[in-house]
Amino acid sequence: MKAYKKLCIAVMAVFLLLTAVLNIYLVRSKDHREGIYRVEARRLAGEIAQTGSYDIEKYPHITGVFTGDDIYLSDEHYLIIEAGETLYRVEYTVGNRQYGIAAVNCVLGVLFLLLAGLLYYIRRHIIVPFNRLSNVPKELAKGNLAVPISEEKSRFFGEFTWGVNLLRESIENSRKKEITMQKDKKLLLLSLSHDIKTPLSAIKLNARALARGLYKDEGKRRAAAESINTRADEIERFVSEITKAASEDFMNFEVTQGEAFLSVVITRIDARYAPQLAMSGTELAILKYDDCILSCDPDRLAECLQNLIENAIKYGDGRRIEISFDKMDDCELITVSNTGCTLEAKELPQIFESFHRGNNADRVQGNGLGLFICKRLMGLMKGEVYADIRDECFHITLVVKMA
């Protein structure tokens, strides 16, 4: 706020300084212009002295020339000149420069008031609301989800505060879901761990009895072995449940199915990555396509394409990234490909698994979730995604249904 006050003072001072300079210029210009009629009167006297006549049209500031007995009788501005030993009354016009300067200053005064009003409006509707919100992101980052966010009816920040409130609610809901999920998994693991102890104890008892030769009868030994096998199956089942619980969805995917033009999504991607790739020297080629309406969530489809391009940036050689298009069975095929593929073809079936990273990811930061997210989102949008390696280029295609 202090910086804004200093800016306002500086703007006002500059405006007033320019006003003063303009007034000085107008005053000096006035003095200069009002002396022109004297120059014209001297020229007129010279013309009369040389030719005995004159052409008043040559002198725009002179309105009349008179001589005789009434030479001094006039209500107009005039001066007396002598030409050829004769006196002449030369009447002239004087521009009303005072009113002109006053009019200019009135206009400048109105502009000054408008400028002051504009600065006040900016302060009240932009600077002050922004200052009230400036601390919110930092508090959210600290985990303080109860930070107060005042509702702003201003058209500048109304939608922003609404979006921040949605973000806070989303973070809070995600935290609650995570806590509930962690609690449920913990209870499940504790329950399964307890259930495993019973068959494990039976296995240990039977194994100890067999080891010590307590069962002399062949049938009892076989029964003990079968009991061990049965209890082992129980443990295997419990382990499977633990594995399933550990591999359950750890991310929530919400898709709002709708319709969107292909051109809108591609334009969004082009605007996002074209400047960045141009700076890095990577060619981004978006091939020609026929615009159509897609059945999808446009935001989620754009997110999938962003993940694919990010992967192409990370794992490609930086020469070329291409987006190509095709149609098949009422579906639009959007393919993102990059040069310099080092992934082995045998790894293609695993690349869509969560946390899986290929053998070409040793020196690249990541968590192995990009393609997993694409797979899930495309499935929720009734689409598909698949990958291929051809001519040392990695190709990954999104299959999107057309509306």
Coordinates of C-alpha atoms in Angstrom, one line a residue:
M1 CA 0.0 0.0 0.0
K2 CA 2.8 2.4 0.8
A3 CA 4.3 1.8 -2.7
Y4 CA 1.0 2.6 -4.3
K5 CA 0.7 5.8 -2.3
K6 CA 4.2 6.8 -3.5
L7 CA 3.2 6.0 -7.0
C8 CA 0.0 8.2 -6.7
I9 CA 2.0 11.1 -5.4
A10 CA 4.6 10.7 -8.2
V11 CA 1.9 10.6 -10.9
M12 CA 0.1 13.7 -9.4
A13 CA 3.4 15.6 -9.1
V14 CA 4.3 14.8 -12.8
F15 CA 0.8 15.9 -13.9
L16 CA 1.0 19.2 -12.0
L17 CA 4.6 19.8 -13.3
L18 CA 3.4 19.3 -16.9
T19 CA 0.5 21.6 -16.3
A20 CA 2.9 24.4 -15.1
V21 CA 5.2 23.9 -18.1
L22 CA 2.2 24.1 -20.4
N23 CA 1.0 27.3 -18.8
I24 CA 4.4 28.9 -19.1
Y25 CA 4.5 28.0 -22.8
L26 CA 1.1 29.4 -23.4
V27 CA 1.9 32.7 -21.7
R28 CA 5.1 33.1 -23.7
S29 CA 3.3 32.1 -26.9
K30 CA 0.7 34.7 -26.1
D31 CA 3.2 37.6 -25.8
H32 CA 4.8 36.5 -29.1
R33 CA 1.6 36.2 -31.1
E34 CA 0.2 39.5 -29.9
G35 CA 3.2 41.4 -31.3
I36 CA 2.6 40.2 -34.8
Y37 CA 0.2 43.1 -35.6
R38 CA 3.0 45.6 -35.0
V39 CA 5.2 43.8 -37.6
E40 CA 2.3 43.9 -40.1
A41 CA 1.8 47.6 -39.4
R42 CA 5.4 48.4 -40.2
R43 CA 5.2 46.3 -43.4
L44 CA 2.0 48.2 -44.3
A45 CA 3.7 51.6 -43.7
G46 CA 6.6 50.5 -46.0
E47 CA 4.2 49.4 -48.7
I48 CA 2.3 52.7 -48.6
A49 CA 5.5 54.7 -48.7
Q50 CA 6.8 52.8 -51.7
T51 CA 3.6 52.4 -53.8
G52 CA 1.1 54.9 -52.4
S53 CA -1.4 52.1 -51.9
Y54 CA -1.8 48.9 -50.0
D55 CA -3.5 45.5 -50.1
I56 CA -5.1 44.7 -46.8
E57 CA -5.5 41.1 -47.7
K58 CA -1.8 40.6 -47.1
Y59 CA -2.2 41.4 -43.4
P60 CA -4.4 38.9 -41.6
H61 CA -4.3 40.7 -38.2
I62 CA -5.1 44.2 -39.6
T63 CA -8.9 44.9 -40.0
G64 CA -8.8 48.5 -41.4
V65 CA -6.7 51.5 -42.3
F66 CA -8.0 55.0 -41.9
T67 CA -6.7 58.6 -42.4
G68 CA -8.2 62.1 -42.1
D69 CA -9.9 64.1 -39.4
D70 CA -11.3 61.1 -37.5
I71 CA -8.0 59.4 -37.2
Y72 CA -8.1 59.2 -33.5
L73 CA -11.8 58.3 -33.2
S74 CA -12.3 54.5 -32.8
D75 CA -13.5 52.0 -30.3
E76 CA -11.3 49.2 -31.7
H77 CA -7.7 48.4 -31.0
Y78 CA -5.5 50.6 -33.2
L79 CA -2.1 52.2 -33.6
I80 CA -0.9 55.2 -35.6
I81 CA 1.6 54.9 -38.3
E82 CA 3.3 57.4 -40.6
A83 CA 3.8 56.7 -44.3
G84 CA 4.7 59.3 -46.9
E85 CA 4.3 62.1 -44.3
T86 CA 0.7 61.0 -43.7
L87 CA -0.7 59.6 -40.5
Y88 CA -2.8 56.4 -40.7
R89 CA -4.9 54.7 -38.1
V90 CA -4.4 50.9 -38.4
E91 CA -7.0 48.9 -36.6
Y92 CA -6.1 45.3 -35.7
T93 CA -7.5 42.2 -33.9
V94 CA -6.1 40.8 -30.7
G95 CA -6.8 37.2 -29.9
N96 CA -8.4 36.6 -26.6
R97 CA -5.6 34.4 -25.3
Q98 CA -6.6 34.7 -21.7
Y99 CA -9.8 32.8 -22.3
G100 CA -7.9 30.2 -24.2
I101 CA -5.4 29.7 -21.3
A102 CA -8.3 29.5 -18.9
A103 CA -10.1 26.9 -21.1
V104 CA -6.9 24.8 -21.3
N105 CA -6.5 24.9 -17.5
C106 CA -10.2 23.9 -17.0
V107 CA -9.6 20.9 -19.2
L108 CA -6.4 20.0 -17.3
G109 CA -8.3 20.4 -14.0
V110 CA -11.0 18.0 -15.2
L111 CA -8.3 15.5 -16.3
F112 CA -6.6 15.9 -12.9
L113 CA -9.9 15.1 -11.1
L114 CA -10.5 12.1 -13.4
L115 CA -6.9 10.9 -12.8
A116 CA -7.4 11.3 -9.0
G117 CA -10.7 9.4 -9.3
L118 CA -9.1 6.6 -11.3
L119 CA -6.3 6.2 -8.8
Y120 CA -8.8 6.1 -5.9
Y121 CA -10.9 3.6 -7.8
I122 CA -7.9 1.4 -8.4
R123 CA -6.9 1.6 -4.7
R124 CA -10.4 0.8 -3.5
H125 CA -11.4 -2.0 -5.9
I126 CA -8.0 -3.6 -6.8
I127 CA -5.2 -2.7 -4.3
V128 CA -7.1 -3.0 -1.1
P129 CA -8.9 -6.3 -2.0
F130 CA -5.6 -7.7 -3.3
N131 CA -3.9 -6.8 0.0
R132 CA -6.6 -8.7 1.9
L133 CA -6.0 -11.8 -0.2
S134 CA -2.2 -11.6 -0.5
N135 CA -1.7 -13.6 2.7
V136 CA -4.1 -16.4 1.8
P137 CA -1.8 -18.6 -0.5
K138 CA 1.0 -18.5 2.2
E139 CA -1.5 -19.7 4.9
L140 CA -2.9 -22.4 2.7
A141 CA 0.7 -23.6 2.0
K142 CA 1.2 -23.8 5.7
G143 CA -1.9 -26.0 6.0
N144 CA -4.1 -23.3 7.7
L145 CA -7.3 -24.1 5.9
A146 CA -9.3 -22.0 8.2
V147 CA -7.7 -18.8 7.0
P148 CA -10.6 -16.2 6.5
I149 CA -11.2 -15.3 2.9
S150 CA -13.5 -12.2 2.6
E151 CA -16.1 -12.4 -0.2
E152 CA -15.4 -9.8 -2.8
K153 CA -18.2 -8.6 -5.0
S154 CA -15.7 -6.7 -7.2
R155 CA -15.6 -8.0 -10.8
F156 CA -11.9 -8.0 -10.5
F157 CA -11.5 -10.3 -7.6
G158 CA -15.0 -11.9 -7.1
E159 CA -14.2 -14.9 -9.3
F160 CA -10.7 -15.1 -7.9
T161 CA -11.9 -15.3 -4.2
W162 CA -14.6 -17.8 -5.3
G163 CA -11.9 -20.0 -6.9
V164 CA -9.6 -19.7 -3.8
N165 CA -12.5 -20.8 -1.7
L166 CA -13.1 -23.8 -4.0
L167 CA -9.3 -24.6 -3.8
R168 CA -9.5 -24.5 0.0
E169 CA -12.5 -26.7 0.1
S170 CA -10.9 -29.1 -2.3
I171 CA -7.7 -29.3 -0.2
E172 CA -9.8 -29.8 3.0
N173 CA -11.8 -32.6 1.3
S174 CA -8.7 -34.2 0.0
R175 CA -7.2 -34.1 3.5
K176 CA -10.3 -35.7 5.1
K177 CA -10.4 -38.4 2.4
E178 CA -6.7 -39.1 2.9
I179 CA -7.1 -39.3 6.7
T180 CA -10.1 -41.6 6.3
M181 CA -8.3 -43.8 3.8
Q182 CA -5.2 -44.0 6.0
K183 CA -7.4 -45.0 9.0
D184 CA -9.3 -47.6 7.0
K185 CA -6.1 -49.1 5.7
K186 CA -4.5 -49.1 9.1
L187 CA -7.5 -50.9 10.6
L188 CA -7.5 -53.4 7.7
L189 CA -3.8 -54.1 8.1
L190 CA -4.2 -54.6 11.8
S191 CA -7.2 -56.9 11.3
L192 CA -5.4 -58.9 8.6
S193 CA -2.2 -59.1 10.7
H194 CA -4.3 -60.5 13.6
D195 CA -6.0 -63.0 11.3
I196 CA -2.7 -64.2 9.9
K197 CA -1.5 -65.2 13.4
T198 CA -4.0 -68.0 13.7
P199 CA -3.0 -70.0 10.6
L200 CA 0.6 -69.1 11.1
S201 CA 0.5 -70.6 14.6
A202 CA -1.1 -73.8 13.2
I203 CA 1.6 -74.1 10.5
K204 CA 4.4 -73.7 13.1
L205 CA 2.8 -76.4 15.4
N206 CA 2.3 -78.9 12.6
A207 CA 5.8 -78.2 11.2
R208 CA 7.4 -78.6 14.6
A209 CA 5.5 -81.9 15.2
L210 CA 6.6 -83.2 11.8
A211 CA 10.2 -82.2 12.4
R212 CA 10.2 -84.0 15.8
G213 CA 8.6 -87.1 14.3
L214 CA 5.6 -87.0 16.7
Y215 CA 3.3 -88.4 14.0
K216 CA 4.2 -92.1 13.6
D217 CA 1.2 -92.8 11.4
E218 CA 1.4 -92.0 7.7
G219 CA -2.1 -90.7 7.6
K220 CA -1.5 -88.2 10.4
R221 CA 1.6 -87.0 8.8
R222 CA -0.3 -86.5 5.5
A223 CA -3.1 -84.7 7.4
A224 CA -0.5 -82.4 9.1
A225 CA 1.0 -81.6 5.7
E226 CA -2.4 -80.9 4.3
S227 CA -3.2 -78.6 7.3
I228 CA 0.0 -76.7 6.6
N229 CA -0.9 -76.3 3.0
T230 CA -4.4 -75.1 3.9
R231 CA -3.1 -72.6 6.4
A232 CA -0.6 -71.4 3.9
D233 CA -3.4 -70.8 1.4
E234 CA -5.2 -68.8 4.1
I235 CA -2.0 -66.7 4.6
E236 CA -1.7 -66.2 0.9
R237 CA -5.2 -65.0 0.7
F238 CA -4.6 -62.5 3.5
V239 CA -1.4 -61.3 1.8
S240 CA -3.4 -60.8 -1.4
E241 CA -5.9 -58.7 0.5
I242 CA -3.0 -56.6 2.0
T243 CA -1.5 -56.2 -1.5
K244 CA -4.9 -55.1 -2.9
A245 CA -5.4 -52.7 -0.1
A246 CA -2.0 -51.2 -0.6
S247 CA -2.5 -50.9 -4.4
E248 CA -6.0 -49.3 -4.1
D249 CA -6.5 -46.0 -5.8
F250 CA -4.6 -43.3 -4.0
M251 CA -5.8 -40.5 -6.2
N252 CA -9.3 -39.2 -6.8
F253 CA -10.1 -38.6 -10.5
E254 CA -13.2 -36.5 -11.2
V255 CA -14.3 -36.1 -14.8
T256 CA -17.1 -33.9 -16.0
Q257 CA -18.1 -35.4 -19.3
G258 CA -19.2 -32.8 -21.9
E259 CA -18.4 -31.7 -25.4
A260 CA -15.6 -29.5 -26.7
F261 CA -14.1 -28.5 -30.1
L262 CA -10.8 -30.2 -30.9
S263 CA -9.4 -26.8 -32.0
V264 CA -10.1 -25.3 -28.6
V265 CA -8.1 -28.0 -26.8
I266 CA -5.2 -27.8 -29.3
T267 CA -5.1 -24.0 -29.2
R268 CA -4.8 -24.2 -25.5
I269 CA -1.9 -26.7 -25.7
D270 CA -0.2 -24.6 -28.4
A271 CA -0.4 -21.4 -26.3
R272 CA 1.0 -23.3 -23.3
Y273 CA 4.0 -24.9 -24.9
A274 CA 4.9 -23.1 -28.1
P275 CA 6.8 -20.2 -26.4
Q276 CA 8.6 -22.6 -23.9
L277 CA 9.7 -25.0 -26.6
A278 CA 10.8 -22.2 -29.0
M279 CA 13.1 -20.9 -26.2
S280 CA 14.6 -24.3 -25.7
G281 CA 15.1 -24.9 -29.5
T282 CA 12.6 -27.7 -29.7
E283 CA 10.4 -27.8 -32.7
L284 CA 6.7 -28.2 -31.9
A285 CA 4.9 -29.4 -35.0
I286 CA 1.0 -29.5 -34.9
L287 CA -0.1 -31.2 -38.1
K288 CA -3.2 -30.3 -40.0
Y289 CA -6.5 -31.6 -38.6
D290 CA -10.2 -31.4 -39.2
D291 CA -12.0 -29.7 -36.4
C292 CA -14.7 -31.7 -34.7
I293 CA -16.6 -31.9 -31.5
L294 CA -15.2 -34.4 -28.9
S295 CA -17.1 -36.1 -26.2
C296 CA -14.8 -35.5 -23.2
D297 CA -13.9 -33.3 -20.3
P298 CA -11.9 -30.6 -22.1
D299 CA -9.8 -29.7 -19.0
R300 CA -9.0 -33.4 -18.3
L301 CA -8.2 -34.0 -22.0
A302 CA -5.8 -31.0 -21.9
E303 CA -4.3 -32.4 -18.8
C304 CA -3.6 -35.7 -20.6
L305 CA -2.0 -33.9 -23.5
Q306 CA 0.1 -31.8 -21.1
N307 CA 1.4 -35.0 -19.4
L308 CA 2.3 -36.5 -22.8
I309 CA 4.2 -33.3 -23.9
E310 CA 5.9 -33.1 -20.5
N311 CA 7.1 -36.7 -21.0
A312 CA 8.2 -35.9 -24.5
I313 CA 10.3 -32.9 -23.2
K314 CA 11.8 -35.1 -20.4
Y315 CA 12.7 -38.2 -22.3
G316 CA 13.1 -37.0 -25.9
D317 CA 16.3 -35.6 -27.5
G318 CA 14.9 -32.0 -27.7
R319 CA 14.8 -31.9 -31.5
R320 CA 11.1 -32.3 -32.4
I321 CA 7.8 -32.9 -30.7
E322 CA 4.9 -33.6 -33.1
I323 CA 1.1 -33.7 -32.5
S324 CA -0.7 -35.6 -35.3
F325 CA -4.3 -36.5 -35.9
D326 CA -6.4 -39.3 -37.4
K327 CA -9.9 -40.7 -37.3
M328 CA -11.1 -44.2 -36.8
D329 CA -14.5 -45.7 -35.9
D330 CA -16.1 -42.4 -34.8
C331 CA -13.0 -41.6 -32.7
E332 CA -10.4 -38.9 -32.9
L333 CA -6.9 -40.2 -32.5
I334 CA -4.4 -37.6 -31.1
T335 CA -0.8 -38.8 -31.2
V336 CA 2.1 -37.1 -29.5
S337 CA 5.5 -38.2 -30.6
N338 CA 9.0 -37.2 -29.9
T339 CA 12.4 -38.0 -31.4
G340 CA 15.2 -39.7 -29.5
C341 CA 13.3 -42.6 -27.9
T342 CA 15.5 -44.7 -25.6
L343 CA 12.8 -46.8 -24.0
E344 CA 12.9 -50.5 -24.8
A345 CA 9.9 -52.0 -26.5
K346 CA 9.6 -54.8 -23.9
E347 CA 8.7 -52.1 -21.3
L348 CA 5.6 -50.8 -23.2
P349 CA 3.1 -53.0 -21.3
Q350 CA 4.3 -51.5 -17.9
I351 CA 4.5 -47.8 -18.7
F352 CA 0.9 -47.1 -17.7
E353 CA 1.3 -48.6 -14.2
S354 CA 1.5 -46.3 -11.2
F355 CA 5.1 -45.5 -10.1
H356 CA 6.6 -47.4 -13.0
R357 CA 9.6 -45.7 -14.5
G358 CA 11.4 -47.0 -17.5
N359 CA 15.1 -47.8 -17.9
N360 CA 15.6 -44.4 -19.6
A361 CA 14.5 -42.5 -16.5
D362 CA 17.7 -42.7 -14.4
R363 CA 18.7 -39.1 -14.8
V364 CA 15.2 -37.6 -15.1
Q365 CA 13.2 -36.5 -12.1
G366 CA 9.7 -37.9 -11.9
N367 CA 7.3 -40.2 -9.9
G368 CA 6.0 -42.4 -12.7
L369 CA 2.4 -41.2 -12.5
G370 CA 2.0 -39.2 -15.7
L371 CA 1.0 -42.0 -18.0
F372 CA -0.9 -43.7 -15.2
I373 CA -3.1 -40.6 -14.8
C374 CA -3.6 -40.4 -18.5
K375 CA -4.8 -44.0 -18.6
R376 CA -7.3 -43.5 -15.8
L377 CA -8.6 -40.2 -17.1
M378 CA -9.0 -41.5 -20.6
G379 CA -10.9 -44.6 -19.2
L380 CA -13.3 -42.3 -17.3
M381 CA -13.9 -40.3 -20.5
K382 CA -14.7 -43.6 -22.3
G383 CA -11.5 -43.3 -24.3
E384 CA -8.2 -45.1 -24.5
V385 CA -4.5 -44.6 -24.7
Y386 CA -1.8 -46.7 -26.1
A387 CA 1.9 -46.3 -27.0
D388 CA 4.2 -47.5 -29.7
I389 CA 7.9 -47.2 -30.7
R390 CA 8.7 -46.7 -34.4
D391 CA 11.8 -45.4 -36.1
E392 CA 13.4 -44.5 -32.8
C393 CA 10.5 -42.2 -32.0
F394 CA 8.1 -42.7 -29.1
H395 CA 4.4 -42.4 -30.1
I396 CA 1.6 -42.3 -27.7
T397 CA -2.0 -41.9 -28.8
L398 CA -5.2 -40.7 -27.1
V399 CA -8.4 -42.2 -28.5
V400 CA -11.2 -39.7 -27.9
K401 CA -14.8 -40.4 -28.9
M402 CA -16.5 -37.8 -31.1
A403 CA -19.8 -36.3 -30.1

